[in-house]
XYZ file of C-alpha atoms in Angstrom:
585
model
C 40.781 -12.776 -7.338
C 41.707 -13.691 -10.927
C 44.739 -16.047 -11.103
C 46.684 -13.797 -13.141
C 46.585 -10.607 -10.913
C 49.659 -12.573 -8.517
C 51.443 -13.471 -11.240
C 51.752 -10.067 -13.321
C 52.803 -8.195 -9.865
C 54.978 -10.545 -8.755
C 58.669 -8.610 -7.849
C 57.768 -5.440 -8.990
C 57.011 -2.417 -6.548
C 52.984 -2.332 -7.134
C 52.289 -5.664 -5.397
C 52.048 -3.748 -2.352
C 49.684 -1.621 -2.931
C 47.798 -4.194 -5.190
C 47.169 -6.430 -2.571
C 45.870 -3.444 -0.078
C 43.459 -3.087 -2.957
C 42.779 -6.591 -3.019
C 42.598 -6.944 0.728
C 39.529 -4.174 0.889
C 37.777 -5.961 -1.977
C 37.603 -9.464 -0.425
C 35.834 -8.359 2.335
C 33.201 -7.061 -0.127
C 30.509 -9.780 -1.515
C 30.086 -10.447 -5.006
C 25.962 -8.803 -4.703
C 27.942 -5.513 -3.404
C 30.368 -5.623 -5.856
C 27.924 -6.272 -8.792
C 25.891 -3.235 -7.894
C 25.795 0.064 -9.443
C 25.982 1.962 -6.521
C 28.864 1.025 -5.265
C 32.003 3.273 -4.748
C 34.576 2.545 -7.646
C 37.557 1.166 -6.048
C 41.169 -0.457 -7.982
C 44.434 0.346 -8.796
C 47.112 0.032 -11.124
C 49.222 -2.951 -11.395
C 52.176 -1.432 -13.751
C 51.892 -4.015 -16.126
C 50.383 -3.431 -19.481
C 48.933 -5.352 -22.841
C 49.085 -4.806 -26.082
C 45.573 -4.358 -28.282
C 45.999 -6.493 -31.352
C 43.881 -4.130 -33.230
C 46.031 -1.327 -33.193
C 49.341 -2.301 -30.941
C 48.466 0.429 -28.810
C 50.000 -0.115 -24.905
C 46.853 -0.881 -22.574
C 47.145 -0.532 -18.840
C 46.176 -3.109 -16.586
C 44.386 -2.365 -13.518
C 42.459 -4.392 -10.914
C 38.488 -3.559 -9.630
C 36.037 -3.829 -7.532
C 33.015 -4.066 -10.082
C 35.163 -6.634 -12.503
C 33.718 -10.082 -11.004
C 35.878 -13.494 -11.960
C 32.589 -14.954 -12.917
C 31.258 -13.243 -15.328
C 33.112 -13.861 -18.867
C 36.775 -14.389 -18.446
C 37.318 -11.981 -15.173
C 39.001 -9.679 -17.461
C 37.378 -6.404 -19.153
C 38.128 -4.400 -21.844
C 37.372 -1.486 -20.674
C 35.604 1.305 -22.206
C 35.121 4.615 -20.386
C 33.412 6.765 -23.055
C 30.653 4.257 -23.521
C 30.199 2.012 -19.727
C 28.650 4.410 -16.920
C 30.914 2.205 -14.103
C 33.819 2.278 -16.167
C 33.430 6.074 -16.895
C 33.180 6.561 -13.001
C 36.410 4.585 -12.469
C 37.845 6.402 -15.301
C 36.978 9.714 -13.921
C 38.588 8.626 -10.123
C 41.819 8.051 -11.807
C 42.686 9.700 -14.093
C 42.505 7.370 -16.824
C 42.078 8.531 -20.366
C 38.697 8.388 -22.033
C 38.578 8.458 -25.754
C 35.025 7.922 -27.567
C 34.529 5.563 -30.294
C 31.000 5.991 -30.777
C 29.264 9.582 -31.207
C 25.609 10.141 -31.844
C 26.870 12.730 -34.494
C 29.608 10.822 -35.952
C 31.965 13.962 -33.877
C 34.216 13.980 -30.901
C 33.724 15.838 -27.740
C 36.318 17.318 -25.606
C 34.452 16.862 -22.735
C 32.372 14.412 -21.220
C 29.064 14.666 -18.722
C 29.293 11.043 -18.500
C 29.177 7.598 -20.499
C 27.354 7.978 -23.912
C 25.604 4.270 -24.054
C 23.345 4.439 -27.055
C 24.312 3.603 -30.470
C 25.933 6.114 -33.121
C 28.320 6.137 -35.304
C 32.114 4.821 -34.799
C 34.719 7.323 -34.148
C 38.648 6.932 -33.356
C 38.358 3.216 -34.337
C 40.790 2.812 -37.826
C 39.346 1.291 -40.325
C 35.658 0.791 -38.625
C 35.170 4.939 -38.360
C 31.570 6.150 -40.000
C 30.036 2.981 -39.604
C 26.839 2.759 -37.420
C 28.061 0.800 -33.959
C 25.684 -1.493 -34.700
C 27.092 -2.804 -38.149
C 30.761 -2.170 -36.053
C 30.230 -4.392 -33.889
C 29.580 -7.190 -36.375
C 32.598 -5.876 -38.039
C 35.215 -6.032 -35.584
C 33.645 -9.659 -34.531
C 34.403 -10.649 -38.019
C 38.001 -9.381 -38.172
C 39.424 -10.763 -34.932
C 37.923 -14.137 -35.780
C 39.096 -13.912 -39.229
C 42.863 -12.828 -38.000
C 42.576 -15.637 -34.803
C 43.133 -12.736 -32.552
C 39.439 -13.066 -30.522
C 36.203 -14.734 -31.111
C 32.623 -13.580 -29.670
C 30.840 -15.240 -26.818
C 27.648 -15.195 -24.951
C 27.570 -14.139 -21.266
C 25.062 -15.158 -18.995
C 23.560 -13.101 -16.324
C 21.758 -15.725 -14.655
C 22.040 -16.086 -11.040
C 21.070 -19.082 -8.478
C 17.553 -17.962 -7.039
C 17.752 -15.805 -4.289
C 16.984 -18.251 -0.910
C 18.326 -15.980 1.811
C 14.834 -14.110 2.416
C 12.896 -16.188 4.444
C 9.223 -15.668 4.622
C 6.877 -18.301 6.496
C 4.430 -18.727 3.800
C 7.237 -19.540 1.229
C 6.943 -22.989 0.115
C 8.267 -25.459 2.022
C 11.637 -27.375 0.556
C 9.867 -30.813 0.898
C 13.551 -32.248 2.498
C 14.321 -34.323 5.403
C 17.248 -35.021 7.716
C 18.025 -38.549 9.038
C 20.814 -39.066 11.132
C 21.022 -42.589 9.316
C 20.015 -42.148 5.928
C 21.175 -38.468 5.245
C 18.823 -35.700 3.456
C 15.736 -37.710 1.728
C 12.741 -36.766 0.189
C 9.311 -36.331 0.839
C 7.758 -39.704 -1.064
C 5.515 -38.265 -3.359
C 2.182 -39.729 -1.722
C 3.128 -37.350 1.256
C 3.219 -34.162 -1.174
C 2.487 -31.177 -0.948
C 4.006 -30.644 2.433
C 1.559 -28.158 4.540
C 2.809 -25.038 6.397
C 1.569 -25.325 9.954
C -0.801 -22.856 11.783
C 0.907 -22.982 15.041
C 3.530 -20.367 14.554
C 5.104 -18.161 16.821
C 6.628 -15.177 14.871
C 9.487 -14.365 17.187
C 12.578 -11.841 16.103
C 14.760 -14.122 16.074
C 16.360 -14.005 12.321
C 15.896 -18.235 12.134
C 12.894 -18.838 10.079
C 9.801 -19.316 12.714
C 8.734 -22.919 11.042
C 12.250 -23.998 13.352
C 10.440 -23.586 16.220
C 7.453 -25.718 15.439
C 8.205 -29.015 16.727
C 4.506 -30.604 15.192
C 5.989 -29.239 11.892
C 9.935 -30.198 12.449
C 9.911 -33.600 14.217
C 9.210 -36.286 11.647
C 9.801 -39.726 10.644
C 12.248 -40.709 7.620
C 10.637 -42.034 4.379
C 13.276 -44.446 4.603
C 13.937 -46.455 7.641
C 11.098 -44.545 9.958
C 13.764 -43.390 12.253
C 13.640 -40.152 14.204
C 13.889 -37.494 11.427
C 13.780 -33.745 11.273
C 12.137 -31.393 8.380
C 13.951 -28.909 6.247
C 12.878 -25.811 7.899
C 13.530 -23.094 4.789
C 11.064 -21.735 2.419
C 11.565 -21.163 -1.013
C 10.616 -17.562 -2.249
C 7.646 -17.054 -3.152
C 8.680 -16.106 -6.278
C 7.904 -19.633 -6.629
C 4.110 -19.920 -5.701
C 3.547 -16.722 -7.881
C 5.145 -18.274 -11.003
C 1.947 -21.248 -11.477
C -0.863 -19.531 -9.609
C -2.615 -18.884 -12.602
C -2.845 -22.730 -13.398
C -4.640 -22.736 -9.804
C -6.809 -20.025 -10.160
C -8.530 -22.242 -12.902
C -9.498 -24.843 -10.591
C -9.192 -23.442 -7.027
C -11.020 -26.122 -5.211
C -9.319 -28.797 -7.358
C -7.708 -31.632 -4.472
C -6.399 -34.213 -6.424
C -4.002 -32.744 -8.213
C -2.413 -28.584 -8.212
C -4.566 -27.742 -10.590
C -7.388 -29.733 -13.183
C -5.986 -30.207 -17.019
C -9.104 -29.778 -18.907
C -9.724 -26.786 -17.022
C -6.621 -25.169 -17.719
C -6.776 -26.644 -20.849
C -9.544 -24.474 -21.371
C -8.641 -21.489 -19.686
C -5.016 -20.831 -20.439
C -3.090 -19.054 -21.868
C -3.892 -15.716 -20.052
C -4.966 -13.507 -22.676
C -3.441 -10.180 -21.077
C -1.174 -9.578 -18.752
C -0.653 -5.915 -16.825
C 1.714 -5.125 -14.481
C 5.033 -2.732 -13.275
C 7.998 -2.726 -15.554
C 9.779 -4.781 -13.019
C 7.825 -7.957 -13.083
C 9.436 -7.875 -17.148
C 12.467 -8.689 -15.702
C 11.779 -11.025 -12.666
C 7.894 -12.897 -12.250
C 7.119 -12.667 -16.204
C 10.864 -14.976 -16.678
C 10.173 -17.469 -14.058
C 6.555 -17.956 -14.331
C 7.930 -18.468 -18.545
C 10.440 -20.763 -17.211
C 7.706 -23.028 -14.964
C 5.285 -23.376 -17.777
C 8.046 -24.702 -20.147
C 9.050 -27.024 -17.534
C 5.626 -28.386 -16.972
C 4.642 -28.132 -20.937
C 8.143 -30.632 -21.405
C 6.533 -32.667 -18.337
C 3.641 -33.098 -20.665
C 1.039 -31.726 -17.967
C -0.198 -28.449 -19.594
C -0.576 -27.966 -23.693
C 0.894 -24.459 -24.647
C 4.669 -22.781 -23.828
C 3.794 -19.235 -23.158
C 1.741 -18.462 -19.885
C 0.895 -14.613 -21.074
C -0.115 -13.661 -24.453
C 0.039 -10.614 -24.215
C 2.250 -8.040 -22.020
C 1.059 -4.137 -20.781
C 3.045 -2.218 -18.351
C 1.421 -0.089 -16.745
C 3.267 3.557 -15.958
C 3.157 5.627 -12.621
C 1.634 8.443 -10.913
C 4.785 10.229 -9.314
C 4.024 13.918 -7.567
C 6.227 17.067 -8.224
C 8.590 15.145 -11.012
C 9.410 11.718 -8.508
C 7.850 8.389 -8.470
C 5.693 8.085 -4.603
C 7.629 6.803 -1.850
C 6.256 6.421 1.438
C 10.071 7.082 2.921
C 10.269 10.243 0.977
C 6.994 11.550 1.899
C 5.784 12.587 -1.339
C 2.288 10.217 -1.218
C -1.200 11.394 -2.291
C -3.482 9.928 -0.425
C -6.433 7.945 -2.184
C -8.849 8.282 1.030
C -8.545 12.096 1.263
C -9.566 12.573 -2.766
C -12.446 9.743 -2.178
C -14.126 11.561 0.669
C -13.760 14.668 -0.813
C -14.819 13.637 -4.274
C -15.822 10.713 -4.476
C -14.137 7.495 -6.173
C -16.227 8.239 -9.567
C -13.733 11.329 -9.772
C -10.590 9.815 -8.292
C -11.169 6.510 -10.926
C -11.751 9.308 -13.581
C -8.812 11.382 -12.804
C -6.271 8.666 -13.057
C -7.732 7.450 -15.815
C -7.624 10.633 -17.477
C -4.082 12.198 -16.399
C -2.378 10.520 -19.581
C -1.363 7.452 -21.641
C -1.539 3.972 -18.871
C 1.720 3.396 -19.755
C 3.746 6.217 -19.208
C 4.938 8.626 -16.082
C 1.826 10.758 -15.413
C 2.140 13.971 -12.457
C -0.590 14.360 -9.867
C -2.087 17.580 -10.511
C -4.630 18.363 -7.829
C -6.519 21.181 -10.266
C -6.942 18.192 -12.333
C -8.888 16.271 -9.698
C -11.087 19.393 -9.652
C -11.586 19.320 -13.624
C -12.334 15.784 -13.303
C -15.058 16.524 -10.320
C -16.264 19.289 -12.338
C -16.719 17.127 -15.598
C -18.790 14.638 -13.299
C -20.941 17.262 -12.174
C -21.679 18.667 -15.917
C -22.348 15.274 -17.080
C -24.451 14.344 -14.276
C -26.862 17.609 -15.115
C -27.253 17.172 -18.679
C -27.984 12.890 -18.632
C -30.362 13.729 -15.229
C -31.923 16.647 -17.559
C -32.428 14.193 -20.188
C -33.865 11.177 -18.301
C -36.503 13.905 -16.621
C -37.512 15.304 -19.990
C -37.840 11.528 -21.719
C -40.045 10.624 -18.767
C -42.375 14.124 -19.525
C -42.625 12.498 -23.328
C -42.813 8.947 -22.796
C -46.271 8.702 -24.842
C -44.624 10.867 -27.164
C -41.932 8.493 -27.769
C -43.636 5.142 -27.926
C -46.888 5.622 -27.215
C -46.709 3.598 -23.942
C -43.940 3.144 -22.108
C -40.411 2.535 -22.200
C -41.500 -1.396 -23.330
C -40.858 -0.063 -26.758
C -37.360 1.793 -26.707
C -34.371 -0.525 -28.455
C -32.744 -3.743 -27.150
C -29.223 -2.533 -25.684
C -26.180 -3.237 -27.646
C -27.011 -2.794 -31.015
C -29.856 -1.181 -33.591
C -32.349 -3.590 -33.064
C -35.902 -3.201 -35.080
C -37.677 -1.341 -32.785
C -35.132 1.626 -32.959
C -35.121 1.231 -36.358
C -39.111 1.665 -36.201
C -39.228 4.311 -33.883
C -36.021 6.571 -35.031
C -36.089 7.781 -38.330
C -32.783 9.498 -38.945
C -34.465 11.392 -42.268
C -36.321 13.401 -39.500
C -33.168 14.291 -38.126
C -32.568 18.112 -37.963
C -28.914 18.731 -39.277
C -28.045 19.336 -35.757
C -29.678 16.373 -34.671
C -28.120 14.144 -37.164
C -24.259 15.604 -35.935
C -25.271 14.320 -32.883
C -26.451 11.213 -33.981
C -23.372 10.498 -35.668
C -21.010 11.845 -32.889
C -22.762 9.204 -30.754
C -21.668 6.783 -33.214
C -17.998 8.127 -33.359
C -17.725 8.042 -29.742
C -18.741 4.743 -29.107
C -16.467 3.515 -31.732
C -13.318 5.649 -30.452
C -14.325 4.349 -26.650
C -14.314 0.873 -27.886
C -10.750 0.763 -30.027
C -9.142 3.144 -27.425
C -9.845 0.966 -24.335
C -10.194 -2.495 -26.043
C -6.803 -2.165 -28.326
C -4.687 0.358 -26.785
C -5.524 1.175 -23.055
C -5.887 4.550 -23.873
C -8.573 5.600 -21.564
C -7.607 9.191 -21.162
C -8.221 9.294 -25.116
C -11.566 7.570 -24.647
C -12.588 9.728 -21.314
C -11.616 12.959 -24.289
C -14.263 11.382 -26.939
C -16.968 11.195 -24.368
C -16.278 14.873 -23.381
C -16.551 15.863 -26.813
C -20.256 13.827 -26.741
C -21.059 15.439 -23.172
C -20.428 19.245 -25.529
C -22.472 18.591 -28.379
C -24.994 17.615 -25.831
C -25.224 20.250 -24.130
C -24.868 22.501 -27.464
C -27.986 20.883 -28.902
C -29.824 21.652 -25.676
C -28.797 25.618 -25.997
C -29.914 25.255 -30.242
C -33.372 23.521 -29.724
C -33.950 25.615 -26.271
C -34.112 22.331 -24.084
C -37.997 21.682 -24.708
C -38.040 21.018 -28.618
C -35.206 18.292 -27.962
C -36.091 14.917 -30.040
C -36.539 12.500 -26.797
C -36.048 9.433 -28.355
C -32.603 10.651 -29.611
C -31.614 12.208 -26.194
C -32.576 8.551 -24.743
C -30.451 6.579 -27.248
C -27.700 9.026 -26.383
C -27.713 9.059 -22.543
C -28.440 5.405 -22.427
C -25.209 4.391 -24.743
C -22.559 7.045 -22.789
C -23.803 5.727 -19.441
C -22.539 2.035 -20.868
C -19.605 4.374 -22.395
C -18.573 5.703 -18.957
C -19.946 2.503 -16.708
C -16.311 0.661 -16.717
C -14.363 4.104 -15.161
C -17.245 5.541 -13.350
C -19.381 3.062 -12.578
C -21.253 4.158 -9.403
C -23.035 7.415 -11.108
C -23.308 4.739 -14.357
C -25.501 2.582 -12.142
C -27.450 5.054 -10.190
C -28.373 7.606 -13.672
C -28.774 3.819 -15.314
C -31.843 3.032 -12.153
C -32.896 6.631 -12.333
C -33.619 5.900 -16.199
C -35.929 3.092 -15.460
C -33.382 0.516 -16.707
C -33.527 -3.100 -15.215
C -30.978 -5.114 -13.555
C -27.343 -3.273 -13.166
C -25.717 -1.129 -15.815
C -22.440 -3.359 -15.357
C -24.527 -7.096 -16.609
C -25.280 -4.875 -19.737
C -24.006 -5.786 -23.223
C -21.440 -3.240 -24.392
C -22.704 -0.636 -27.133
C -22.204 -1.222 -31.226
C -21.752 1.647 -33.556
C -22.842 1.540 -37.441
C -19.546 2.245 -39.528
C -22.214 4.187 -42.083
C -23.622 6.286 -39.629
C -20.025 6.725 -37.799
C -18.418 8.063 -41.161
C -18.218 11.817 -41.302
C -20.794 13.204 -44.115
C -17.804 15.394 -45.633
C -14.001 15.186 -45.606
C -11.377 17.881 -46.302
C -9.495 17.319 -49.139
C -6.391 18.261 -50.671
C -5.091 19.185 -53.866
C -1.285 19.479 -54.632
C 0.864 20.298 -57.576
C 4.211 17.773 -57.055
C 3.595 17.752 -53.899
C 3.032 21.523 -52.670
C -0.195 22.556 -51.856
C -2.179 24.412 -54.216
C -6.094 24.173 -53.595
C -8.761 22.331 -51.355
C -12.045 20.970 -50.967
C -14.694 19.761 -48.824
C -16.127 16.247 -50.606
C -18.509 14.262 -49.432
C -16.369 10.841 -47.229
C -15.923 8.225 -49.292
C -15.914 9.994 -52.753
C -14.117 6.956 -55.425
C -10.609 8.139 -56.556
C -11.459 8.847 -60.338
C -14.075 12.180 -59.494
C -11.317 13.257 -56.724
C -9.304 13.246 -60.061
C -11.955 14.888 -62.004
C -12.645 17.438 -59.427
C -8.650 18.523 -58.648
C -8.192 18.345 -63.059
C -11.015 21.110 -63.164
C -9.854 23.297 -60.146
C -9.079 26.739 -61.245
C -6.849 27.257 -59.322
C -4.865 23.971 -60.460
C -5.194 24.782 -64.141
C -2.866 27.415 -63.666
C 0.058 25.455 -62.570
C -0.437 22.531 -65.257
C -1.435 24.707 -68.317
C 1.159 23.661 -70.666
C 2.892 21.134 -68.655
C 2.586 17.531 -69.085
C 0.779 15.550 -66.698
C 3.074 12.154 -65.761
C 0.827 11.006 -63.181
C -1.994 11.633 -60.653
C -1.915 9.986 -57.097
C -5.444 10.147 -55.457
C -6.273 9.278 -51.661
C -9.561 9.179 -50.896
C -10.403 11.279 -48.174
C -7.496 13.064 -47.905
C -5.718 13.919 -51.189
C -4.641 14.065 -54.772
C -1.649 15.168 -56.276
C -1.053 16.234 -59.852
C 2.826 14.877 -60.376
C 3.883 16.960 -63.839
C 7.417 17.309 -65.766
C-alpha cells in the first residue's frame, strides 16, 4: 500500500506480478499481517536503491509483514539479525550477510536470525565495535553527512474494543435522532449494567437486547433516545480497582481520597510476565491521568513488581488443549494441601520455569511426615517435664516473637551442652534465613531448605542425648519458633501441632519470630591465607576476629614464612571472616 510501490513498477514487466502480490495482501488485516506467525509473503519489484553508506545496489521488494504505519512503510532490511526478515530471506533467496557476531567472526551458515548484541562485522569503518556503541555511531555519521537522522517509533495501538463482554463497562453514550451522540450528564454517572440479560449466541453484544437498558431519554431535548450498547474491555475496570478496593462500600464517589490517600501506593505487586506488558501499562497510564486530574497524590500505582514463573510438566508450560495438566485435587486428596503448598513452594526459585516432578511431591509428603514426628515427639516430652521447666505450667515459657525476660530467666545458654548450643544457634540462623529469603527475595524453596536443615539437627540431637536427657525448654523454644517458621506454607499442620502445644488463639494471629544477630553468628569461621593471591595456608578463627590479629596470625603461619622469607612485604589485605593476603615484590 505505500505510495511509492505504483510508481517504481510502473512500465516495467514486474508490475504484474507485483500487484498479484499486492492483491493477496489486501485481503489480509493489518493484526494478521503484524503477527509473527504469519506466512512470509512479497516479491521483487526490479527496482533497486543505492545505500549511502557504502553505494552498494539494494533490492527493493514489497511484504506482507512491512505495515505503512509503522515508521515510514519502508524497511531496511536485515536478515542476519530480524527473525521475520531472516524467514523472508530464507523463502527467496535473498542474501544474508551478518554485521553483528557474538564472537566478533562470520559464519557461513545460519540456524536463524542472531538478535542479541555483539560485535560489528562486514560494516567498513564501524567493524570491532560493540553494536551497541555502533549503533550510536552510524546515527552520528548519517546525521553528520545529512544522509539519515534517527527517530522514535511507536508501537502503540488504539485499545482493542472488538471483544465484547457484558460486564465491560458501559460507554456512557447516547443516540438522539435530533441531537446526535450526547453524553451521559454527569449527575446520571456511573451508568449501571442491567440484570435482565438474556445471553443469546447471537455475536451482537446481549445489553442490545435489553430494552429497560437501551430505550432512554436524551440529556438534551428529552426526546426518544437510545443507549450505546458496547462495553469497553475490561481492561478498563482492572486498571483502578485497587483505588476501590480501599473503600469498597464508598457511594459518593469511585473510591474515598483519604482512604486511598492512606492506602496507596500498593507496596508489591505479583503477577505473570504478561500483565508487564498489558494491565501493569494501563493501570500506570490511569493513575497518571487521575494524579494530573488532581484526585489521587502519587504517579506510580505499584511499587514494586515480582513475576512470578510457571510450573510446566515434561519441559512445556500446562495447557488444558494440550493435555499436559496436573491436577491440584488429585495431589490434595492424596496428600494433602500442606504437601501440595510445600511442593510448589519448594520445586525452585518463584520466578523462574520449575518441572512437576511427582517423586518430588512424595519427598515433600515425606518431609511433612518427619517433621510432624519429631515437633509431636517434642510437645509430648515438654508436657512429661512441665514442672521441670517452670515449675508450673506453661504460664512461664517466653512471650512469642522475641527473647523476652522470662526466657532470658529460664534459659541459660552457659548450660548449653556444645550440642545444645549448635542447635540453639541454628534456630537462630534459620529464623533469620526464613525471614530475608521470603521477606526480600521470594525465595521460599531456599527458606523451606533452612528449615530442613533445623528439622536434621533436631532429630540429630535426639539420637546424641538418647531422646530422654533432651533440655525441654530448648526443644520448646525450637518447635514453637519453626511452627511460626513453616505456618505461612503449611499452615494447617502449623495450627493443629500449634493447639496440640497448648498455645492460645491461632498460630496465623501470632507475631512473626526475631533472631539475635549474636547468637545467629557462627562461633568460628574458616579463614584463608594467601601469598599474592594463591592459596597457601588456613585457619579456623573465632567470627568476628578484628583485621590486625588475622594479620598477626597469617605473619606467624609457618607455612607462610616460607614464601615471604626474604621478600619484601608491599602490603597485606585482611577480610574478616574470610581472608588475608600477603601481597609481596
Amino acid at each position: 500500500e505505500h505510495p511509492l510501490v505504483d510508481e517504481i513498477v510502473k512500465d516495467i514487466r514486474y508490475k504484474e506480478e507485483v500487484d498479484k502480490i499486492r492483491q493477496i495482501i489486501s485481503k489480509q488485516s493489518d493484526i494478521e499481517r503484524g503477527s509473527a506467525e504469519i506466512e512470509k509473503i512479497g516479491c521483487f519489484t526490479g527496482r533497486f536503491i543505492i545505500n549511502p553508506l557504502n553505494d552498494e545496489k539494494v533490492p527493493i521488494w514489497i511484504a506482507n509483514y512491512v505495515l505503512l504505519e509503522y515508521g515510514t512503510g519502508a524497511i531496511m532490511a536485515v536478515p542476519a539479525h530480524d527473525s521475520r526478515d531472516f524467514e523472508f530471506a530464507k523463502k527467496y533467496n535473498i542474501p544474508i550477510r551478518e554485521v553483528i557476531s557474538e564472537d566478533g567472526k562470520s559464519h557461513s551458515q545460519l540456524s536463524g536470525a542472531y538478535v542479541e548484541d555483539g560485535v560489528m562485522i562486514n560494516s567498513g569503518p564501524f567493524n570491532g565495535l560493540p553494536s551497541g556503541n555502533g549503533r550510536k555511531e552510524v546515527t552520528s555519521y548519517l546525521e553528520k553527512n545529512k544522509i539519515g537522522k534517527s527517530d522514535v517509533n511507536y508501537k502503540l495501538k488504539d485499545w482493542l474494543i472488538s471483544r465484547q463482554r457484558y460486564w465491560g463497562a458501559p460507554i456512557p453514550i447516547i443516540y438522539c435522532k435530533k441531537c446526535g451522540a450526547v453524553q451521559v450528564a454527569e449527575g446520571d454517572l456511573p451508568v449501571l449494567l442491567p440484570y435482565n440479560i438474556d445471553f443469546k449466541p447471537t455475536g451482537l453484544s446481549p445489553l442490545s437486547y435489553c430494552e429497560e437498558f437501551v430505550k432512554t431519554k436524551c440529556p438534551k431535548c428529552g426526546g426518544e433516545a437510545k443507549r450505546e450498547t458496547d462495553t469497553m474491555d475490561t481492561f478498563v475496570c482492572s486498571s483502578w480497582y485497587f483505588l476501590r478496593y480501599c473503600s469498597p462500600h464508598f457511594e459518593r464517589e469511585a473510591f474515598d481520597k483519604e482512604e486511598v490517600k492512606y492506602w496507596m501506593p500498593v507496596d508489591q505487586y505479583i503477577g505473570g510476565i504478561e500483565h508487564a506488558t498489558m494491565h501493569l501499562i494501563y493501570s500506570r497510564f490511569f493513575t497518571k491521568v487521575l494524579h494530573d486530574a488532581g484526585l489521587i497524590n502519587f504517579k506510580e500505582p505499584f511499587t514494586r513488581y515480582y513475576p512470578h514463573g510457571v510450573v510446566a510438566l515434561g519441559g512445556q508450560k500446562m495447557s488444558k488443549s494440550k493435555g499436559n495438566i496436573v491436577n491440584p485435587s488429585e495431589i490434595y486428596n492424596k496428600y494433602g494441601a500442606d504437601t501440595l503448598r510445600l511442593y510448589i513452594l519448594f520445586i525452585g526459585p518463584a520466578d523462574s520455569i520449575v518441572d512437576w516432578s511427582d517423586s518430588g511431591v512424595e519427598g515433600s509428603s515425606r518431609f511433612l511426615k518427619r517433621f510432624w514426628r519429631i515437633v509431636f515427639d517434642n510437645i509430648e516430652y515438654i508436657g512429661l517435664n512441665k514442672k521441670r521447666i517452670t515449675g508450673t505450667d506453661y504460664s512461664a515459657f517466653p512471650s512469642e516473637g522475641k527473647l523476652g525476660a522470662k526466657l532470658k530467666d529460664l534459659f541459660n545458654t552457659g548450660q548449653l551442652t556444645e550440642t545444645e548450643k549448635e542447635l540453639y544457634r541454628k534456630l537462630h540462623q534459620t529464623i533469620k534465613k526464613v525471614t530475608s529469603d521470603i521477606r526480600e527475595r521470594f525465595n521460599f524453596n531456599t527458606a523451606i531448605s533452612a528449615m530442613m536443615e533445623l528439622v536434621n539437627l533436631m532429630y540429630k540431637y535426639d539420637e546424641e542425648v538418647k531422646s530422654d536427657n533432651r533440655n525441654p525448654l530448648l526443644v520448646y523454644e525450637i518447635s514453637r519458633k519453626l511452627l511460626l517458621l513453616i505456618s505461612p506454607i503449611t499452615p494447617f499442620i502449623a495450627e493443629e501441632l500449634w493447639s496440640r502445644m497448648g498455645e492460645k488463639g491461632s498460630i496465623h494471629r501470632k507475631a512473626w519470630p526475631e533472631f539475635d544477630p549474636e547468637i545467629a553468628k557462627e562461633e568460628l569461621v574458616t579463614v584463608i591465607f594467601q601469598v599474592n593471591g594463591k592459596l597457601r595456608d588456613k585457619a579456623e578463627v573465632a567470627a568476628g576476629l578484628p583485621k590486625e590479629e588475622l594479620k598477626k596470625m597469617a605473619m606467624n603461619s609457618e607455612k607462610i614464612k616460607k614464601f615471604i622469607e626474604s621478600r619484601e612485604v608491599i602490603k597485606i589485605i585482611s577480610v574478616p571472616g574470610k581472608l588475608v593476603n600477603i601481597v609481596i615484590k
